[in-house]
Amino acid sequence: MRILLTIQYLGTRYAGWQTQSNAVGVQQVIEAALTRLCAEPIRIEGAGRTDAGVHALAQRAHFDIPISITSRGLILGLNDLLPHDIRVTGAETVGDDFHCRFAATGKRYVYRIWNGPIADVFHWATHAHVAQPLEIEPMAEAASMLAGEHDFRAFTVANPTVSSTRRALRSLEVERRGDAISIALAADGFLRFMARRIAGSLIEAGSRRISPSRVAESLEPAFSAARWTAPPRGLTLVEVEYDPTLPSQPE
């Protein structure tokens, strides 16, 4: 049976999602736990990568399970073997041809900023600290210019390996509650560094170092790169979206 997992993790101690030879990724930690639980090597496929230090509220990954076990038993068994900063929060049976990355219809991220003069210790791991006061109005104005379908080439690596850098940024919203600012992003897909570079651009606009129109210029073909990259610890993958009519298989 093919199982789709929902996973949350605090990315502080990890070099991103993907298994790596010279560092510890979240994927390899989960694979090691599954291998112990199933008593044979298990490989999982993730819905997408997250960079070093980035967190996830609901990352998705699938694998083919070689043993008979209930969803509850699988969740409890895995969490008993996983470190405290990685938790499996859901497990469901899907079709044998389901692929969590190719079936995804979109993703949602949130970028969190602690905008007080002193960093808050209880928000340090999940919020980027910006001591300079940020103005929400220019951040929201810049966000409105980036929302929609555009070529986000300037917001990714210098030589992207993807077939197209056009993405539909379905929504981009900025909200302040006290000293906490959140930037919520939803798109049909994200390029590498795209969410962090959008957040970095909005921070620049909020600090009045650049104008909202300057942020909009980064979408023009002649613009070389939007290199205002916000720190990874403020970014959390909130949801991987799928077609709600996608059928699950019976237990």
PDB file of C-alpha atoms in Angstrom:
ATOM      1  CA  MET A   1       0.000   0.000   0.000  1.00  0.00           C
ATOM      2  CA  ARG A   2       1.073   3.567  -0.668  1.00  0.00           C
ATOM      3  CA  ILE A   3       0.861   5.862   2.346  1.00  0.00           C
ATOM      4  CA  LEU A   4       0.712   9.665   2.312  1.00  0.00           C
ATOM      5  CA  LEU A   5       2.175  11.241   5.441  1.00  0.00           C
ATOM      6  CA  THR A   6       1.590  14.712   6.861  1.00  0.00           C
ATOM      7  CA  ILE A   7       4.714  15.903   8.665  1.00  0.00           C
ATOM      8  CA  GLN A   8       5.611  18.916  10.756  1.00  0.00           C
ATOM      9  CA  TYR A   9       9.124  19.873  11.704  1.00  0.00           C
ATOM     10  CA  LEU A  10      11.194  22.638  13.173  1.00  0.00           C
ATOM     11  CA  GLY A  11      13.955  23.069  10.625  1.00  0.00           C
ATOM     12  CA  THR A  12      16.503  24.739  12.918  1.00  0.00           C
ATOM     13  CA  ARG A  13      18.740  21.685  13.336  1.00  0.00           C
ATOM     14  CA  TYR A  14      18.412  20.371   9.781  1.00  0.00           C
ATOM     15  CA  ALA A  15      20.024  21.095   6.426  1.00  0.00           C
ATOM     16  CA  GLY A  16      16.637  21.185   4.727  1.00  0.00           C
ATOM     17  CA  TRP A  17      14.205  18.447   3.762  1.00  0.00           C
ATOM     18  CA  GLN A  18      16.295  16.417   1.343  1.00  0.00           C
ATOM     19  CA  THR A  19      18.693  13.628   2.281  1.00  0.00           C
ATOM     20  CA  GLN A  20      22.312  14.798   1.968  1.00  0.00           C
ATOM     21  CA  SER A  21      25.699  13.120   2.181  1.00  0.00           C
ATOM     22  CA  ASN A  22      27.415  15.787   4.292  1.00  0.00           C
ATOM     23  CA  ALA A  23      24.576  16.963   6.544  1.00  0.00           C
ATOM     24  CA  VAL A  24      21.349  15.741   8.132  1.00  0.00           C
ATOM     25  CA  GLY A  25      18.090  16.332   6.274  1.00  0.00           C
ATOM     26  CA  VAL A  26      14.587  15.727   7.609  1.00  0.00           C
ATOM     27  CA  GLN A  27      13.940  13.104   4.930  1.00  0.00           C
ATOM     28  CA  GLN A  28      16.739  10.818   6.058  1.00  0.00           C
ATOM     29  CA  VAL A  29      15.669  11.034   9.711  1.00  0.00           C
ATOM     30  CA  ILE A  30      12.152   9.892   8.795  1.00  0.00           C
ATOM     31  CA  GLU A  31      13.496   7.171   6.506  1.00  0.00           C
ATOM     32  CA  ALA A  32      15.670   5.848   9.327  1.00  0.00           C
ATOM     33  CA  ALA A  33      12.636   5.695  11.636  1.00  0.00           C
ATOM     34  CA  LEU A  34      10.550   3.924   8.981  1.00  0.00           C
ATOM     35  CA  THR A  35      13.353   1.447   8.329  1.00  0.00           C
ATOM     36  CA  ARG A  36      13.412   0.555  12.017  1.00  0.00           C
ATOM     37  CA  LEU A  37       9.635   0.278  12.176  1.00  0.00           C
ATOM     38  CA  CYS A  38       9.317  -1.850   9.028  1.00  0.00           C
ATOM     39  CA  ALA A  39      12.542  -3.847   9.513  1.00  0.00           C
ATOM     40  CA  GLU A  40      13.673  -3.129   5.935  1.00  0.00           C
ATOM     41  CA  PRO A  41      15.007  -0.108   4.032  1.00  0.00           C
ATOM     42  CA  ILE A  42      12.308   2.464   3.223  1.00  0.00           C
ATOM     43  CA  ARG A  43      12.577   5.393   0.815  1.00  0.00           C
ATOM     44  CA  ILE A  44      10.109   8.278   0.929  1.00  0.00           C
ATOM     45  CA  GLU A  45       9.296  10.929  -1.672  1.00  0.00           C
ATOM     46  CA  GLY A  46       8.553  14.471  -0.512  1.00  0.00           C
ATOM     47  CA  ALA A  47       6.164  16.979  -2.039  1.00  0.00           C
ATOM     48  CA  GLY A  48       9.024  19.459  -2.318  1.00  0.00           C
ATOM     49  CA  ARG A  49      12.243  20.627  -0.766  1.00  0.00           C
ATOM     50  CA  THR A  50      12.614  23.122   2.026  1.00  0.00           C
ATOM     51  CA  ASP A  51      15.924  24.907   2.571  1.00  0.00           C
ATOM     52  CA  ALA A  52      18.150  24.604   5.626  1.00  0.00           C
ATOM     53  CA  GLY A  53      16.477  26.198   8.644  1.00  0.00           C
ATOM     54  CA  VAL A  54      13.005  26.356   7.056  1.00  0.00           C
ATOM     55  CA  HIS A  55      10.100  24.789   8.956  1.00  0.00           C
ATOM     56  CA  ALA A  56       6.966  22.883   7.949  1.00  0.00           C
ATOM     57  CA  LEU A  57       3.528  22.680   9.488  1.00  0.00           C
ATOM     58  CA  ALA A  58       2.247  20.196   6.910  1.00  0.00           C
ATOM     59  CA  GLN A  59       4.911  18.792   4.595  1.00  0.00           C
ATOM     60  CA  ARG A  60       3.677  15.774   2.628  1.00  0.00           C
ATOM     61  CA  ALA A  61       5.565  12.607   1.689  1.00  0.00           C
ATOM     62  CA  HIS A  62       4.581   9.199   0.362  1.00  0.00           C
ATOM     63  CA  PHE A  63       6.076   5.717   0.531  1.00  0.00           C
ATOM     64  CA  ASP A  64       5.104   2.109  -0.075  1.00  0.00           C
ATOM     65  CA  ILE A  65       4.656   0.258   3.211  1.00  0.00           C
ATOM     66  CA  PRO A  66       5.679  -3.424   3.339  1.00  0.00           C
ATOM     67  CA  ILE A  67       3.853  -4.287   6.577  1.00  0.00           C
ATOM     68  CA  SER A  68       0.246  -4.300   7.740  1.00  0.00           C
ATOM     69  CA  ILE A  69      -0.399  -1.544  10.274  1.00  0.00           C
ATOM     70  CA  THR A  70      -3.200   0.903  11.041  1.00  0.00           C
ATOM     71  CA  SER A  71      -2.775   4.615  10.430  1.00  0.00           C
ATOM     72  CA  ARG A  72      -2.855   5.249  14.177  1.00  0.00           C
ATOM     73  CA  GLY A  73      -0.257   2.555  14.799  1.00  0.00           C
ATOM     74  CA  LEU A  74       1.978   3.996  12.098  1.00  0.00           C
ATOM     75  CA  ILE A  75       1.734   7.531  13.472  1.00  0.00           C
ATOM     76  CA  LEU A  76       2.372   6.475  17.069  1.00  0.00           C
ATOM     77  CA  GLY A  77       5.184   4.119  16.093  1.00  0.00           C
ATOM     78  CA  LEU A  78       6.977   6.720  14.001  1.00  0.00           C
ATOM     79  CA  ASN A  79       6.644   9.500  16.553  1.00  0.00           C
ATOM     80  CA  ASP A  80       8.077   7.205  19.204  1.00  0.00           C
ATOM     81  CA  LEU A  81      11.213   6.834  17.044  1.00  0.00           C
ATOM     82  CA  LEU A  82      11.511  10.423  15.775  1.00  0.00           C
ATOM     83  CA  PRO A  83      13.259  13.321  17.545  1.00  0.00           C
ATOM     84  CA  HIS A  84      11.151  15.943  19.292  1.00  0.00           C
ATOM     85  CA  ASP A  85      11.386  18.453  16.431  1.00  0.00           C
ATOM     86  CA  ILE A  86       9.866  16.135  13.795  1.00  0.00           C
ATOM     87  CA  ARG A  87       6.293  14.837  14.148  1.00  0.00           C
ATOM     88  CA  VAL A  88       4.059  12.799  11.851  1.00  0.00           C
ATOM     89  CA  THR A  89       0.549  14.230  12.255  1.00  0.00           C
ATOM     90  CA  GLY A  90      -1.343  12.221   9.637  1.00  0.00           C
ATOM     91  CA  ALA A  91      -1.191   9.040   7.526  1.00  0.00           C
ATOM     92  CA  GLU A  92      -3.636   8.014   4.822  1.00  0.00           C
ATOM     93  CA  THR A  93      -3.741   5.311   2.175  1.00  0.00           C
ATOM     94  CA  VAL A  94      -3.657   6.546  -1.435  1.00  0.00           C
ATOM     95  CA  GLY A  95      -3.606   4.911  -4.857  1.00  0.00           C
ATOM     96  CA  ASP A  96      -0.494   3.076  -6.027  1.00  0.00           C
ATOM     97  CA  ASP A  97       0.074   5.651  -8.781  1.00  0.00           C
ATOM     98  CA  PHE A  98      -0.245   8.678  -6.475  1.00  0.00           C
ATOM     99  CA  HIS A  99       2.834  10.944  -6.301  1.00  0.00           C
ATOM    100  CA  CYS A 100       2.770  13.647  -3.640  1.00  0.00           C
ATOM    101  CA  ARG A 101       4.873  16.087  -5.692  1.00  0.00           C
ATOM    102  CA  PHE A 102       3.306  15.664  -9.127  1.00  0.00           C
ATOM    103  CA  ALA A 103      -0.256  15.586  -7.754  1.00  0.00           C
ATOM    104  CA  ALA A 104       0.152  18.847  -5.802  1.00  0.00           C
ATOM    105  CA  THR A 105      -1.903  21.761  -7.140  1.00  0.00           C
ATOM    106  CA  GLY A 106      -0.332  24.456  -4.989  1.00  0.00           C
ATOM    107  CA  LYS A 107       1.508  25.360  -1.803  1.00  0.00           C
ATOM    108  CA  ARG A 108       1.064  27.862   0.983  1.00  0.00           C
ATOM    109  CA  TYR A 109       3.845  29.421   3.046  1.00  0.00           C
ATOM    110  CA  VAL A 110       3.942  31.988   5.798  1.00  0.00           C
ATOM    111  CA  TYR A 111       6.917  34.191   6.581  1.00  0.00           C
ATOM    112  CA  ARG A 112       7.001  35.500  10.145  1.00  0.00           C
ATOM    113  CA  ILE A 113       8.861  38.568  11.406  1.00  0.00           C
ATOM    114  CA  TRP A 114       9.378  39.766  14.960  1.00  0.00           C
ATOM    115  CA  ASN A 115       9.453  43.532  14.510  1.00  0.00           C
ATOM    116  CA  GLY A 116      10.439  44.725  17.974  1.00  0.00           C
ATOM    117  CA  PRO A 117      13.648  46.422  19.133  1.00  0.00           C
ATOM    118  CA  ILE A 118      14.641  43.276  21.040  1.00  0.00           C
ATOM    119  CA  ALA A 119      14.275  39.733  19.711  1.00  0.00           C
ATOM    120  CA  ASP A 120      11.744  37.633  21.611  1.00  0.00           C
ATOM    121  CA  VAL A 121      13.264  34.366  22.851  1.00  0.00           C
ATOM    122  CA  PHE A 122       9.976  32.494  22.444  1.00  0.00           C
ATOM    123  CA  HIS A 123       9.748  33.474  18.773  1.00  0.00           C
ATOM    124  CA  TRP A 124      13.423  33.299  17.866  1.00  0.00           C
ATOM    125  CA  ALA A 125      13.298  29.915  16.105  1.00  0.00           C
ATOM    126  CA  THR A 126      10.319  30.702  13.865  1.00  0.00           C
ATOM    127  CA  HIS A 127      10.518  34.477  13.323  1.00  0.00           C
ATOM    128  CA  ALA A 128      13.148  36.573  11.586  1.00  0.00           C
ATOM    129  CA  HIS A 129      14.066  39.518  13.797  1.00  0.00           C
ATOM    130  CA  VAL A 130      13.926  42.980  12.224  1.00  0.00           C
ATOM    131  CA  ALA A 131      14.653  45.636  14.843  1.00  0.00           C
ATOM    132  CA  GLN A 132      13.975  48.624  12.579  1.00  0.00           C
ATOM    133  CA  PRO A 133      10.271  49.529  12.551  1.00  0.00           C
ATOM    134  CA  LEU A 134       8.492  48.294   9.434  1.00  0.00           C
ATOM    135  CA  GLU A 135       5.560  50.100   7.841  1.00  0.00           C
ATOM    136  CA  ILE A 136       2.755  47.798   6.746  1.00  0.00           C
ATOM    137  CA  GLU A 137       1.320  50.113   4.073  1.00  0.00           C
ATOM    138  CA  PRO A 138       4.285  50.022   1.640  1.00  0.00           C
ATOM    139  CA  MET A 139       4.693  46.290   2.281  1.00  0.00           C
ATOM    140  CA  ALA A 140       1.040  45.684   1.353  1.00  0.00           C
ATOM    141  CA  GLU A 141       1.358  47.959  -1.697  1.00  0.00           C
ATOM    142  CA  ALA A 142       4.399  46.046  -2.929  1.00  0.00           C
ATOM    143  CA  ALA A 143       2.633  42.744  -2.247  1.00  0.00           C
ATOM    144  CA  SER A 144      -0.316  43.771  -4.422  1.00  0.00           C
ATOM    145  CA  MET A 145       2.095  44.373  -7.314  1.00  0.00           C
ATOM    146  CA  LEU A 146       3.668  40.920  -7.023  1.00  0.00           C
ATOM    147  CA  ALA A 147       0.402  38.964  -6.755  1.00  0.00           C
ATOM    148  CA  GLY A 148      -0.771  37.290  -9.938  1.00  0.00           C
ATOM    149  CA  GLU A 149       0.931  35.263 -12.656  1.00  0.00           C
ATOM    150  CA  HIS A 150       4.411  36.551 -13.492  1.00  0.00           C
ATOM    151  CA  ASP A 151       7.872  35.441 -14.455  1.00  0.00           C
ATOM    152  CA  PHE A 152       9.627  35.222 -11.070  1.00  0.00           C
ATOM    153  CA  ARG A 153      13.074  34.561 -12.563  1.00  0.00           C
ATOM    154  CA  ALA A 154      14.571  37.413 -10.530  1.00  0.00           C
ATOM    155  CA  PHE A 155      13.418  35.706  -7.318  1.00  0.00           C
ATOM    156  CA  THR A 156      15.264  32.419  -7.754  1.00  0.00           C
ATOM    157  CA  VAL A 157      18.797  31.124  -8.298  1.00  0.00           C
ATOM    158  CA  ALA A 158      20.939  32.583 -11.074  1.00  0.00           C
ATOM    159  CA  ASN A 159      20.670  29.490 -13.285  1.00  0.00           C
ATOM    160  CA  PRO A 160      17.396  27.722 -12.494  1.00  0.00           C
ATOM    161  CA  THR A 161      17.036  24.150 -13.720  1.00  0.00           C
ATOM    162  CA  VAL A 162      13.226  24.274 -14.069  1.00  0.00           C
ATOM    163  CA  SER A 163      11.555  24.420 -17.484  1.00  0.00           C
ATOM    164  CA  SER A 164       9.736  27.665 -16.667  1.00  0.00           C
ATOM    165  CA  THR A 165      10.060  30.376 -14.030  1.00  0.00           C
ATOM    166  CA  ARG A 166       6.484  31.600 -14.465  1.00  0.00           C
ATOM    167  CA  ARG A 167       4.342  31.043 -11.396  1.00  0.00           C
ATOM    168  CA  ALA A 168       0.847  32.089 -10.363  1.00  0.00           C
ATOM    169  CA  LEU A 169       1.098  33.820  -6.994  1.00  0.00           C
ATOM    170  CA  ARG A 170      -2.549  33.395  -6.008  1.00  0.00           C
ATOM    171  CA  SER A 171      -2.396  35.555  -2.904  1.00  0.00           C
ATOM    172  CA  LEU A 172       0.177  37.585  -0.990  1.00  0.00           C
ATOM    173  CA  GLU A 173      -1.033  39.175   2.231  1.00  0.00           C
ATOM    174  CA  VAL A 174       0.746  41.133   4.962  1.00  0.00           C
ATOM    175  CA  GLU A 175      -0.635  41.424   8.492  1.00  0.00           C
ATOM    176  CA  ARG A 176       0.645  42.904  11.739  1.00  0.00           C
ATOM    177  CA  ARG A 177      -0.397  41.886  15.239  1.00  0.00           C
ATOM    178  CA  GLY A 178       1.599  43.809  17.783  1.00  0.00           C
ATOM    179  CA  ASP A 179       5.281  43.173  17.119  1.00  0.00           C
ATOM    180  CA  ALA A 180       4.555  40.133  14.928  1.00  0.00           C
ATOM    181  CA  ILE A 181       4.238  40.530  11.158  1.00  0.00           C
ATOM    182  CA  SER A 182       3.163  37.665   8.908  1.00  0.00           C
ATOM    183  CA  ILE A 183       3.485  37.416   5.148  1.00  0.00           C
ATOM    184  CA  ALA A 184       1.156  34.732   3.758  1.00  0.00           C
ATOM    185  CA  LEU A 185       1.952  33.390   0.284  1.00  0.00           C
ATOM    186  CA  ALA A 186      -0.066  30.961  -1.849  1.00  0.00           C
ATOM    187  CA  ALA A 187       0.936  29.856  -5.358  1.00  0.00           C
ATOM    188  CA  ASP A 188       0.630  27.025  -7.817  1.00  0.00           C
ATOM    189  CA  GLY A 189       4.291  26.371  -7.081  1.00  0.00           C
ATOM    190  CA  PHE A 190       7.407  28.077  -5.731  1.00  0.00           C
ATOM    191  CA  LEU A 191      10.876  28.423  -7.199  1.00  0.00           C
ATOM    192  CA  ARG A 192      13.904  27.927  -4.988  1.00  0.00           C
ATOM    193  CA  PHE A 193      14.335  30.976  -2.693  1.00  0.00           C
ATOM    194  CA  MET A 194      11.196  32.569  -4.183  1.00  0.00           C
ATOM    195  CA  ALA A 195       9.237  32.863  -0.922  1.00  0.00           C
ATOM    196  CA  ARG A 196      12.239  34.187   1.021  1.00  0.00           C
ATOM    197  CA  ARG A 197      13.134  36.704  -1.690  1.00  0.00           C
ATOM    198  CA  ILE A 198       9.577  37.969  -1.848  1.00  0.00           C
ATOM    199  CA  ALA A 199       9.630  38.357   1.945  1.00  0.00           C
ATOM    200  CA  GLY A 200      13.007  40.095   1.745  1.00  0.00           C
ATOM    201  CA  SER A 201      11.701  42.517  -0.867  1.00  0.00           C
ATOM    202  CA  LEU A 202       8.682  43.374   1.278  1.00  0.00           C
ATOM    203  CA  ILE A 203      10.941  43.955   4.288  1.00  0.00           C
ATOM    204  CA  GLU A 204      13.011  46.375   2.195  1.00  0.00           C
ATOM    205  CA  ALA A 205       9.834  48.195   1.195  1.00  0.00           C
ATOM    206  CA  GLY A 206       8.568  48.281   4.790  1.00  0.00           C
ATOM    207  CA  SER A 207      11.831  49.807   5.974  1.00  0.00           C
ATOM    208  CA  ARG A 208      11.576  52.455   3.211  1.00  0.00           C
ATOM    209  CA  ARG A 209      14.949  51.412   1.786  1.00  0.00           C
ATOM    210  CA  ILE A 210      13.225  50.784  -1.532  1.00  0.00           C
ATOM    211  CA  SER A 211       9.862  51.903  -2.904  1.00  0.00           C
ATOM    212  CA  PRO A 212       7.007  49.510  -3.703  1.00  0.00           C
ATOM    213  CA  SER A 213       7.476  50.374  -7.377  1.00  0.00           C
ATOM    214  CA  ARG A 214      11.078  49.192  -7.118  1.00  0.00           C
ATOM    215  CA  VAL A 215       9.773  45.814  -5.946  1.00  0.00           C
ATOM    216  CA  ALA A 216       7.438  45.711  -8.954  1.00  0.00           C
ATOM    217  CA  GLU A 217      10.396  46.424 -11.260  1.00  0.00           C
ATOM    218  CA  SER A 218      11.889  43.092 -10.251  1.00  0.00           C
ATOM    219  CA  LEU A 219       9.245  41.404 -12.421  1.00  0.00           C
ATOM    220  CA  GLU A 220      10.499  43.155 -15.558  1.00  0.00           C
ATOM    221  CA  PRO A 221      12.559  41.030 -17.984  1.00  0.00           C
ATOM    222  CA  ALA A 222      15.561  43.360 -17.787  1.00  0.00           C
ATOM    223  CA  PHE A 223      15.772  43.101 -14.005  1.00  0.00           C
ATOM    224  CA  SER A 224      18.740  40.904 -13.078  1.00  0.00           C
ATOM    225  CA  ALA A 225      17.898  39.577  -9.596  1.00  0.00           C
ATOM    226  CA  ALA A 226      15.927  40.355  -6.462  1.00  0.00           C
ATOM    227  CA  ARG A 227      18.680  39.594  -3.993  1.00  0.00           C
ATOM    228  CA  TRP A 228      16.884  40.750  -0.854  1.00  0.00           C
ATOM    229  CA  THR A 229      16.695  37.296   0.710  1.00  0.00           C
ATOM    230  CA  ALA A 230      15.071  37.001   4.134  1.00  0.00           C
ATOM    231  CA  PRO A 231      16.578  34.560   6.696  1.00  0.00           C
ATOM    232  CA  PRO A 232      15.299  30.970   6.485  1.00  0.00           C
ATOM    233  CA  ARG A 233      14.080  30.641  10.070  1.00  0.00           C
ATOM    234  CA  GLY A 234      11.094  32.915   9.423  1.00  0.00           C
ATOM    235  CA  LEU A 235       9.662  30.655   6.711  1.00  0.00           C
ATOM    236  CA  THR A 236       7.171  27.831   7.289  1.00  0.00           C
ATOM    237  CA  LEU A 237       5.546  25.556   4.721  1.00  0.00           C
ATOM    238  CA  VAL A 238       1.916  25.656   5.834  1.00  0.00           C
ATOM    239  CA  GLU A 239       0.161  23.405   3.339  1.00  0.00           C
ATOM    240  CA  VAL A 240       0.624  21.341   0.198  1.00  0.00           C
ATOM    241  CA  GLU A 241      -2.646  21.514  -1.722  1.00  0.00           C
ATOM    242  CA  TYR A 242      -4.269  18.653  -3.625  1.00  0.00           C
ATOM    243  CA  ASP A 243      -7.453  18.227  -5.621  1.00  0.00           C
ATOM    244  CA  PRO A 244     -10.125  17.710  -2.923  1.00  0.00           C
ATOM    245  CA  THR A 245     -11.802  15.090  -5.126  1.00  0.00           C
ATOM    246  CA  LEU A 246      -8.644  12.959  -5.195  1.00  0.00           C
ATOM    247  CA  PRO A 247      -9.867   9.600  -3.882  1.00  0.00           C
ATOM    248  CA  SER A 248      -8.190   7.896  -0.955  1.00  0.00           C
ATOM    249  CA  GLN A 249      -8.111   4.138  -0.787  1.00  0.00           C
ATOM    250  CA  PRO A 250      -9.927   2.251   1.979  1.00  0.00           C
ATOM    251  CA  GLU A 251      -7.870   1.098   4.956  1.00  0.00           C
TER     252      GLU A 251
END
